[in-house]
mmCIF file with all atom_site columns, C-alpha atoms and ligand atoms in Angstrom:
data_model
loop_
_atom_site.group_PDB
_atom_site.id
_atom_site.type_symbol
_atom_site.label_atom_id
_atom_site.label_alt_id
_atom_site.label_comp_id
_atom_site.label_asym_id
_atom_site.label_entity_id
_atom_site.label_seq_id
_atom_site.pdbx_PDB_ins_code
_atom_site.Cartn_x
_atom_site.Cartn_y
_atom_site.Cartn_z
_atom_site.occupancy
_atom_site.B_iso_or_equiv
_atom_site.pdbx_formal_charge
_atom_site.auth_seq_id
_atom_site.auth_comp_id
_atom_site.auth_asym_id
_atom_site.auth_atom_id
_atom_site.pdbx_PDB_model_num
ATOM   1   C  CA  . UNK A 1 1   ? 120.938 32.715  149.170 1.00 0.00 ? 1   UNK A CA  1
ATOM   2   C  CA  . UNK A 1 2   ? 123.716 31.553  151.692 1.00 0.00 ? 2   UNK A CA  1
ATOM   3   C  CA  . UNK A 1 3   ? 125.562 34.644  153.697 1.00 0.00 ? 3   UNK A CA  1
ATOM   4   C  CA  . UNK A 1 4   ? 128.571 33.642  154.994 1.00 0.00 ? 4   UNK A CA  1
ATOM   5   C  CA  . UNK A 1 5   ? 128.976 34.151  159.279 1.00 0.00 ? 5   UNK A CA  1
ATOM   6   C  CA  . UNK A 1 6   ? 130.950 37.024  159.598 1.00 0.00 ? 6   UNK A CA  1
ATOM   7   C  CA  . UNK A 1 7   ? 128.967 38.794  156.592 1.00 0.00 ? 7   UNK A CA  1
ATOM   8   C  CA  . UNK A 1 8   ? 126.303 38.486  158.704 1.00 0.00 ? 8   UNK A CA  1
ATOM   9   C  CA  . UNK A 1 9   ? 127.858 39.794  161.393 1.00 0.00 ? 9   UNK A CA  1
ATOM   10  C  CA  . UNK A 1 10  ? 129.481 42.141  159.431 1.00 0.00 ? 10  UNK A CA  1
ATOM   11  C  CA  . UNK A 1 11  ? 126.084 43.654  158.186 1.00 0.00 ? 11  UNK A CA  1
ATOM   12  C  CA  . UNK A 1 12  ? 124.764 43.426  161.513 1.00 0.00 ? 12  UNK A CA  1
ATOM   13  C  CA  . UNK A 1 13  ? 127.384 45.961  162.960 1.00 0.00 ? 13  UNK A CA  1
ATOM   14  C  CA  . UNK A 1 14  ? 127.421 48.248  160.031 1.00 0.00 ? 14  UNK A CA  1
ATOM   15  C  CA  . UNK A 1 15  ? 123.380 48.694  160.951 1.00 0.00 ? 15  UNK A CA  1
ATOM   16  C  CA  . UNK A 1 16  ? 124.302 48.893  164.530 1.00 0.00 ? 16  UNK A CA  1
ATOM   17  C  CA  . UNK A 1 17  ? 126.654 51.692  163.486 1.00 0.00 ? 17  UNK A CA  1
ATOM   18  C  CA  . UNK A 1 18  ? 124.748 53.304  160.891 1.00 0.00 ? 18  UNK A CA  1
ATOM   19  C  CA  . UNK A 1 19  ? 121.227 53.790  163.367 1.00 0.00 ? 19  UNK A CA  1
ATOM   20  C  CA  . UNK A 1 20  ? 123.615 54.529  166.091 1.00 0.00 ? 20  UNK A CA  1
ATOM   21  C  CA  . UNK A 1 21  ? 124.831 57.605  163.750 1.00 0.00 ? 21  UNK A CA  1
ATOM   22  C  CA  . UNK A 1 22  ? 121.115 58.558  162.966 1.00 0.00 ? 22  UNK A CA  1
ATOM   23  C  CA  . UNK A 1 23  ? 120.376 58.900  166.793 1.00 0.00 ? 23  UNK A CA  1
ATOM   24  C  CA  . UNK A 1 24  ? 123.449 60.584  167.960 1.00 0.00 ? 24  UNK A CA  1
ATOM   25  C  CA  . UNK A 1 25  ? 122.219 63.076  164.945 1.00 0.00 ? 25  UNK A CA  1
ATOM   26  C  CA  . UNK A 1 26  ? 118.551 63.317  165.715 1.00 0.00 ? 26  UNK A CA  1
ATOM   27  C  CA  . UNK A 1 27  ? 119.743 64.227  169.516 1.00 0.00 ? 27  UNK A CA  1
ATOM   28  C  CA  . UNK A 1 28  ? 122.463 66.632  168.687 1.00 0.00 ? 28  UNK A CA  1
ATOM   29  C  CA  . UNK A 1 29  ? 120.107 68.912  166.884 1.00 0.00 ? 29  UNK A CA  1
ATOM   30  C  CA  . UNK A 1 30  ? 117.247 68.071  169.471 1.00 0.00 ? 30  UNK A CA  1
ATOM   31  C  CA  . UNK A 1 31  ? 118.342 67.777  172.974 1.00 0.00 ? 31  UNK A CA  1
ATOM   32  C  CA  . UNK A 1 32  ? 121.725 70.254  172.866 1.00 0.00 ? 32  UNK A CA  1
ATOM   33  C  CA  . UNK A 1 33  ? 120.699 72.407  169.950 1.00 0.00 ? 33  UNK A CA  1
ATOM   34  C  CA  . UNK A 1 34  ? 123.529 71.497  167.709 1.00 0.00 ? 34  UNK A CA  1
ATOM   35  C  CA  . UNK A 1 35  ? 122.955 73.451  164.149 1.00 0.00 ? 35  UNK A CA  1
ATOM   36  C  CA  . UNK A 1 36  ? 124.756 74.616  161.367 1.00 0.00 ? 36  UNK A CA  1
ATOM   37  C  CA  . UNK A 1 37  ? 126.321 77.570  161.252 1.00 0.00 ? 37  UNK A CA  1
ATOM   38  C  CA  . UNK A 1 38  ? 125.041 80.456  159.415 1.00 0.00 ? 38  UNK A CA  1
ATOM   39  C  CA  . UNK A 1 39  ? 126.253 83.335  158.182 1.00 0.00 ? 39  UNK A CA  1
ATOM   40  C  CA  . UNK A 1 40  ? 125.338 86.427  159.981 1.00 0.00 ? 40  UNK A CA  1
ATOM   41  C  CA  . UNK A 1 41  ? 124.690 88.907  157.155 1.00 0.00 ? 41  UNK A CA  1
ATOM   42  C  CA  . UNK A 1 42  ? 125.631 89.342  153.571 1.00 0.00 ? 42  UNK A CA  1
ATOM   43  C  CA  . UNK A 1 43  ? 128.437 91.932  152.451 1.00 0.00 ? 43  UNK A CA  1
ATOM   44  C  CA  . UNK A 1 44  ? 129.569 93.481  149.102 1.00 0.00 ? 44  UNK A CA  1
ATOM   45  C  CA  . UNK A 1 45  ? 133.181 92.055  149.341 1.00 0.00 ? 45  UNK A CA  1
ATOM   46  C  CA  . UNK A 1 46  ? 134.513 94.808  147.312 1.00 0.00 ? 46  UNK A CA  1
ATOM   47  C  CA  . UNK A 1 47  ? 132.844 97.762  149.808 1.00 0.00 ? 47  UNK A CA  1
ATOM   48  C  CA  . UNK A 1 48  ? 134.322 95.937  152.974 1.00 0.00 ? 48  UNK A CA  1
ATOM   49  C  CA  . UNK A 1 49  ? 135.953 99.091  154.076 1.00 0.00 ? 49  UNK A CA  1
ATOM   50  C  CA  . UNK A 1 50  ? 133.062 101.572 153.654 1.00 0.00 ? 50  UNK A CA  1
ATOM   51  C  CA  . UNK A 1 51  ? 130.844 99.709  154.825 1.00 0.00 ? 51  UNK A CA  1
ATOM   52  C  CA  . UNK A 1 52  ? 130.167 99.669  158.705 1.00 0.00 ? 52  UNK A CA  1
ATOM   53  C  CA  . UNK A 1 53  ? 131.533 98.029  160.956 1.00 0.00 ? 53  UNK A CA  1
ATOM   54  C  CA  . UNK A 1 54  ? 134.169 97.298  159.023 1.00 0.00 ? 54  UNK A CA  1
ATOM   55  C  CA  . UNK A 1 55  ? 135.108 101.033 158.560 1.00 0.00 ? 55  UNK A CA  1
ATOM   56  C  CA  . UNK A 1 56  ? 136.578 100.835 161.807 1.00 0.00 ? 56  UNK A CA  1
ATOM   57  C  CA  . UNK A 1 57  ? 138.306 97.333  162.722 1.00 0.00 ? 57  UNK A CA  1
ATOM   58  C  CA  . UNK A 1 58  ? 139.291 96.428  165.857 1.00 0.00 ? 58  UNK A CA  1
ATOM   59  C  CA  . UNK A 1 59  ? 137.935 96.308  169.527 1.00 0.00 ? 59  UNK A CA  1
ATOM   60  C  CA  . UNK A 1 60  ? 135.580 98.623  171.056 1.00 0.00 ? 60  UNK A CA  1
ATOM   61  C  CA  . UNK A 1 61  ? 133.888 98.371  174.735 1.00 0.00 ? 61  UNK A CA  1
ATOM   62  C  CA  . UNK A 1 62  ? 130.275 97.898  175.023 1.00 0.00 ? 62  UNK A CA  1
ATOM   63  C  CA  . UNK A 1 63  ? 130.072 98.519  178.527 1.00 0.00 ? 63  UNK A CA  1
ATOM   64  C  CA  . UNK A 1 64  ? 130.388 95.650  180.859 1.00 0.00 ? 64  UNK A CA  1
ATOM   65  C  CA  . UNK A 1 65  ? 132.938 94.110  180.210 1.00 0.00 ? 65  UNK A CA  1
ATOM   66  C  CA  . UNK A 1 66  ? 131.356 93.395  176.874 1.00 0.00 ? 66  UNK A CA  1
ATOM   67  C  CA  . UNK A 1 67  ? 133.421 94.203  173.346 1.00 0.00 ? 67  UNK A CA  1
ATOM   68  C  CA  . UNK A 1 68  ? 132.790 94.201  170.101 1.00 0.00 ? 68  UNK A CA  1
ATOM   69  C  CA  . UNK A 1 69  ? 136.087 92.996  168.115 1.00 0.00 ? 69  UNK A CA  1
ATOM   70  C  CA  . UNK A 1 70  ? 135.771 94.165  164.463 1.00 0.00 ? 70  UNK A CA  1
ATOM   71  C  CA  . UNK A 1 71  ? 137.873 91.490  161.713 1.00 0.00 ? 71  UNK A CA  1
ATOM   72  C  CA  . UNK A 1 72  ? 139.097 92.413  158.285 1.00 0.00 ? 72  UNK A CA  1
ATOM   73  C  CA  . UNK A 1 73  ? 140.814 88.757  156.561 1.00 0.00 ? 73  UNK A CA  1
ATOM   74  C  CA  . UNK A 1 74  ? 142.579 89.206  153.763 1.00 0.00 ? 74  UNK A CA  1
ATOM   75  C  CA  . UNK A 1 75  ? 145.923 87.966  152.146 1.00 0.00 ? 75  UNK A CA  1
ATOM   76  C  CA  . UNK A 1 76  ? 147.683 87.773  154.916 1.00 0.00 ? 76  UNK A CA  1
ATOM   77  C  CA  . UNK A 1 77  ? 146.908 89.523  157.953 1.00 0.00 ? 77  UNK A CA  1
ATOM   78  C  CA  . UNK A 1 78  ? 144.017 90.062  160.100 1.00 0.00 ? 78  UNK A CA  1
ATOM   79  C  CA  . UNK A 1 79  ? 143.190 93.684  160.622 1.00 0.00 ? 79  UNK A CA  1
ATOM   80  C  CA  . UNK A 1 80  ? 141.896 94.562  163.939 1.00 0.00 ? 80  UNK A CA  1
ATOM   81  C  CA  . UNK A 1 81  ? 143.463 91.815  165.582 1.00 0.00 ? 81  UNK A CA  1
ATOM   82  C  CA  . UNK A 1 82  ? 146.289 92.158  168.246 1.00 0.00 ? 82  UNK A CA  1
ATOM   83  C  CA  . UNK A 1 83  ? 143.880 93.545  170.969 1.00 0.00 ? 83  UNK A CA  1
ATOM   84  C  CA  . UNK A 1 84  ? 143.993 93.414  174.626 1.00 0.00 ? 84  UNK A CA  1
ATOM   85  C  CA  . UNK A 1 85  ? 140.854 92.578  176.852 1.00 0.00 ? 85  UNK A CA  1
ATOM   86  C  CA  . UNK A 1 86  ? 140.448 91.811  180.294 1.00 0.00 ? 86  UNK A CA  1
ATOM   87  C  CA  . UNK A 1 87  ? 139.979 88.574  182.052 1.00 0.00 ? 87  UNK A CA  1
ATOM   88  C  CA  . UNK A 1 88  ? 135.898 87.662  181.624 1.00 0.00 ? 88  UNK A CA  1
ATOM   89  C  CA  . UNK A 1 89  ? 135.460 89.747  178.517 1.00 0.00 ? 89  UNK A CA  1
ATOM   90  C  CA  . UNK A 1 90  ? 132.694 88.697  176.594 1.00 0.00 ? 90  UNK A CA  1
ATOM   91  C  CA  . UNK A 1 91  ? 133.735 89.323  172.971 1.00 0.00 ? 91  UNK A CA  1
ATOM   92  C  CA  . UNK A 1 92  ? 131.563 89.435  170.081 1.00 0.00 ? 92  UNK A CA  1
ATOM   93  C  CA  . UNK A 1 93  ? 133.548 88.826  167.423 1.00 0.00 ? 93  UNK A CA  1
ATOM   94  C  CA  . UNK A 1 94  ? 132.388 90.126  163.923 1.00 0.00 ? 94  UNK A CA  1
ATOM   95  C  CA  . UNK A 1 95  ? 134.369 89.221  160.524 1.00 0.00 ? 95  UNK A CA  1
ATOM   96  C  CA  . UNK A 1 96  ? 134.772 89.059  157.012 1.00 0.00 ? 96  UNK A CA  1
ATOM   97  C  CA  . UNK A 1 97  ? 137.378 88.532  153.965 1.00 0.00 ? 97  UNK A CA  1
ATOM   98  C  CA  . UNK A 1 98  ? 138.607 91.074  151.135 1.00 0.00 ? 98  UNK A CA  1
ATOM   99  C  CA  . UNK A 1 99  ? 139.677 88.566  148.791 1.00 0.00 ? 99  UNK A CA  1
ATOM   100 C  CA  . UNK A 1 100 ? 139.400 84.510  149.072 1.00 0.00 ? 100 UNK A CA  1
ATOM   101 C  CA  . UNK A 1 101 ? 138.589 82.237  151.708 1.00 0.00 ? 101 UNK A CA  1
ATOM   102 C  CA  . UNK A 1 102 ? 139.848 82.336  155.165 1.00 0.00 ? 102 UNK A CA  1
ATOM   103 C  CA  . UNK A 1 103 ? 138.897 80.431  158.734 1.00 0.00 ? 103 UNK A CA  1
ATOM   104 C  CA  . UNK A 1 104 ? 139.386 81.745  162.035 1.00 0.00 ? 104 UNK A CA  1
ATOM   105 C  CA  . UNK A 1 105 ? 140.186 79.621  164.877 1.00 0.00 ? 105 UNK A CA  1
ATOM   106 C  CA  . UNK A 1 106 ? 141.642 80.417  168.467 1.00 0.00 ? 106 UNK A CA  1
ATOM   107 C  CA  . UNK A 1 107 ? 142.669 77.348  170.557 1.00 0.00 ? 107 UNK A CA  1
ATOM   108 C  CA  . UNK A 1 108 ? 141.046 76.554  173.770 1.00 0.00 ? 108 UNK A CA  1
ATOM   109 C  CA  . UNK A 1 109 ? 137.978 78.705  172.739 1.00 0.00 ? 109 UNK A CA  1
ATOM   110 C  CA  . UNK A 1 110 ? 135.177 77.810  170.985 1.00 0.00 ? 110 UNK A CA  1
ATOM   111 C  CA  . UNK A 1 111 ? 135.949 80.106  168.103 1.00 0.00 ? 111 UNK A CA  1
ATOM   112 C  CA  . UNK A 1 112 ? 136.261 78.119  164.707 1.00 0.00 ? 112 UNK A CA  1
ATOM   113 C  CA  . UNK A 1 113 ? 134.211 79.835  161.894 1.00 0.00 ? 113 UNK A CA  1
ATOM   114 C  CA  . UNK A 1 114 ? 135.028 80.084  158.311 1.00 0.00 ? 114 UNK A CA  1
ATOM   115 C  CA  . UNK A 1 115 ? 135.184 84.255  156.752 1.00 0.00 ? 115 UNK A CA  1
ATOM   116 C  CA  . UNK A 1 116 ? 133.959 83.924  153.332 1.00 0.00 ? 116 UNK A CA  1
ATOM   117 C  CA  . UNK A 1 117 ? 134.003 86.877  150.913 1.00 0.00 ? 117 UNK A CA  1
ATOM   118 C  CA  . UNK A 1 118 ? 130.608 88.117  150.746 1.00 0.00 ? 118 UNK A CA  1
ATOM   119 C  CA  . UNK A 1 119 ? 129.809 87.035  154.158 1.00 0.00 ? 119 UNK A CA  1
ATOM   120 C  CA  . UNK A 1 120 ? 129.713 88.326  157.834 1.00 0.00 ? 120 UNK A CA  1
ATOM   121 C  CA  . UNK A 1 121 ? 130.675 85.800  160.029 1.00 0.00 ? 121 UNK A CA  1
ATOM   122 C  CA  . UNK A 1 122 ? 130.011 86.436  163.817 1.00 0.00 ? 122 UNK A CA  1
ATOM   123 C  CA  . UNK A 1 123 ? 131.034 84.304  166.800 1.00 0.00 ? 123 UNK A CA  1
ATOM   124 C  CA  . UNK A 1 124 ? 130.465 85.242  170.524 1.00 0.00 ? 124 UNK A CA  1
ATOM   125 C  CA  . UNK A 1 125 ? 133.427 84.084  173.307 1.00 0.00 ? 125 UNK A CA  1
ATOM   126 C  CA  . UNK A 1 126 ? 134.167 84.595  176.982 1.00 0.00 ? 126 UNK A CA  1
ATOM   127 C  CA  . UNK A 1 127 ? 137.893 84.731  178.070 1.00 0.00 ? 127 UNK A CA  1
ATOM   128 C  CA  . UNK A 1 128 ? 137.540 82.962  181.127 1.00 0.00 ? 128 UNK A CA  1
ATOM   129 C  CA  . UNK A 1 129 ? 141.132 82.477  181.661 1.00 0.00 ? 129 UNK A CA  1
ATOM   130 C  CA  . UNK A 1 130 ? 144.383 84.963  181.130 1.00 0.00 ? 130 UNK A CA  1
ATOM   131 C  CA  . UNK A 1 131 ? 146.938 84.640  178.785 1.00 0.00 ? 131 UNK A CA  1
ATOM   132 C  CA  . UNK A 1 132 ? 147.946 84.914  175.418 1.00 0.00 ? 132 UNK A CA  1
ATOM   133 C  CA  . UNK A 1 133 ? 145.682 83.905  172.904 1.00 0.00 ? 133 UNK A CA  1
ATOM   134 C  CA  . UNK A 1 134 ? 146.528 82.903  168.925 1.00 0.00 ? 134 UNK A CA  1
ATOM   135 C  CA  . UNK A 1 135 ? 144.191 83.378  166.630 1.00 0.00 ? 135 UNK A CA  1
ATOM   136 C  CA  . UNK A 1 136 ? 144.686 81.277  162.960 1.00 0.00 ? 136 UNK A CA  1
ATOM   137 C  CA  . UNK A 1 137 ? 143.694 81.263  160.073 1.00 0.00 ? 137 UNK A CA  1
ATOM   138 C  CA  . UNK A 1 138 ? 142.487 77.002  159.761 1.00 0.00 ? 138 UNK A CA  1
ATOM   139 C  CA  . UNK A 1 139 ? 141.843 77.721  155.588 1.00 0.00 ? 139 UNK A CA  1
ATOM   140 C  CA  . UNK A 1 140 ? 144.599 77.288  153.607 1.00 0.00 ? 140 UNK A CA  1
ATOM   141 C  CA  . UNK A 1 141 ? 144.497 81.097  151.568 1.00 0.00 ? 141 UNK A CA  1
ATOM   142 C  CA  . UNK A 1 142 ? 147.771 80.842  149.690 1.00 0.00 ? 142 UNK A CA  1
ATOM   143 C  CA  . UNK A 1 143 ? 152.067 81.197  150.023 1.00 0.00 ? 143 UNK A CA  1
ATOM   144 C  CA  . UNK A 1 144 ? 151.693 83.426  153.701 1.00 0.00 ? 144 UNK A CA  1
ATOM   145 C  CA  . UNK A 1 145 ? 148.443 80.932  154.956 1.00 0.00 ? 145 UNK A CA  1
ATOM   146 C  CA  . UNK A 1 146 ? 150.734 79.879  157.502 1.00 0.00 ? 146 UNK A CA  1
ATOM   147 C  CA  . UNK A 1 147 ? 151.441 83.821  158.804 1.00 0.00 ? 147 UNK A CA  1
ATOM   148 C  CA  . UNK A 1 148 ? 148.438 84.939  159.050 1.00 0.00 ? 148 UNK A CA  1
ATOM   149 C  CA  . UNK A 1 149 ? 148.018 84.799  162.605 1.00 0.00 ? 149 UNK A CA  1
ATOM   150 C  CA  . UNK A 1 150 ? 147.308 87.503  165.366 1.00 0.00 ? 150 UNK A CA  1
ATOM   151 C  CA  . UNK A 1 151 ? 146.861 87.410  169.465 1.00 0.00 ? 151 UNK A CA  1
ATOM   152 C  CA  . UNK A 1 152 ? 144.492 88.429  171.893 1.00 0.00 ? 152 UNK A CA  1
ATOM   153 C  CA  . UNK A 1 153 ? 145.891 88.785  175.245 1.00 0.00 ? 153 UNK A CA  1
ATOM   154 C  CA  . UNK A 1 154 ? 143.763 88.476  178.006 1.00 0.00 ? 154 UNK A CA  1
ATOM   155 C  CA  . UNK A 1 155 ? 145.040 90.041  181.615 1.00 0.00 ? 155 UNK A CA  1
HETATM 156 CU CU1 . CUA B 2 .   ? 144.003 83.097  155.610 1.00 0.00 ? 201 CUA B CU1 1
HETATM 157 CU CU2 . CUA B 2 .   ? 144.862 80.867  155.610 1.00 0.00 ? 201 CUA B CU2 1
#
């Protein structure tokens, strides 16, 4: 069978490529612990609001400069959002959704989880620096998707 020059080269760099993928993998998960995320906990999506910590959204001190910040999603708001913590705050930040799927990301952090009905979704960040913070929803969740959005100001 004849292959043609640049098929050959052509097969040769999508191997190249393809074992270069495999090893960028393989040293992801085993030299800088890369992993999926996983959900936290389990919730009955319908007892969100009796059912703790979600009784109580919003932000409350752990001592330290620590904080727990509490998240209800739903349709289109975030309740217990608009909080403000101090510069260094290490913020646990627990949430979940009411109704369908939303995703919570705040630029310049390393916050980007999805909140899935059902689901606790928990993500830990340090506000190093002050200023205002955004926090979006990245999950399209219907006509308001693009107003569900809150802030965290750091000062
Ligand atoms: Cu919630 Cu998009």
């Amino acid at each position: 069978m004849k292959i043609e020059r640049f098929e050959k080269w052509f097969l040769v760099v999508t191997v190249v490529v393809l074992v270069g993928c495999v090893v960028a993998v393989v040293l992801s998960v085993t030299q800088h612990s890369v992993s999926l995320p996983t959900p936290s906990g389990r919730i009955d999506p319908q007892a969100v609001t009796t059912t703790a910590p979600f009784t109580e959204p919003g932000l409350r001190p752990l001592g330290d400069n620590r904080y727990e910040l509490v998240l209800i999603g739903r349709a289109w708001a975030w309740d217990g959002a608009d909080v403000t913590v101090p510069k260094g705050a290490e913020v646990s930040i627990i949430a979940t959704s009411v109704d369908v799927i939303h995703g919570m990301r705040i630029p310049d952090t390393n916050v980007n989880v999805m909140v899935i009905p059902g689901q606790i979704s928990q993500v830990d960040v340090t506000f190093d620096d002050t200023g205002t913070y955004t926090l979006l929803c990245h999950e399209y969740c219907g006509i308001g998707h693009h107003q569900m959005g809150a802030t965290i100001t750091v000062e």
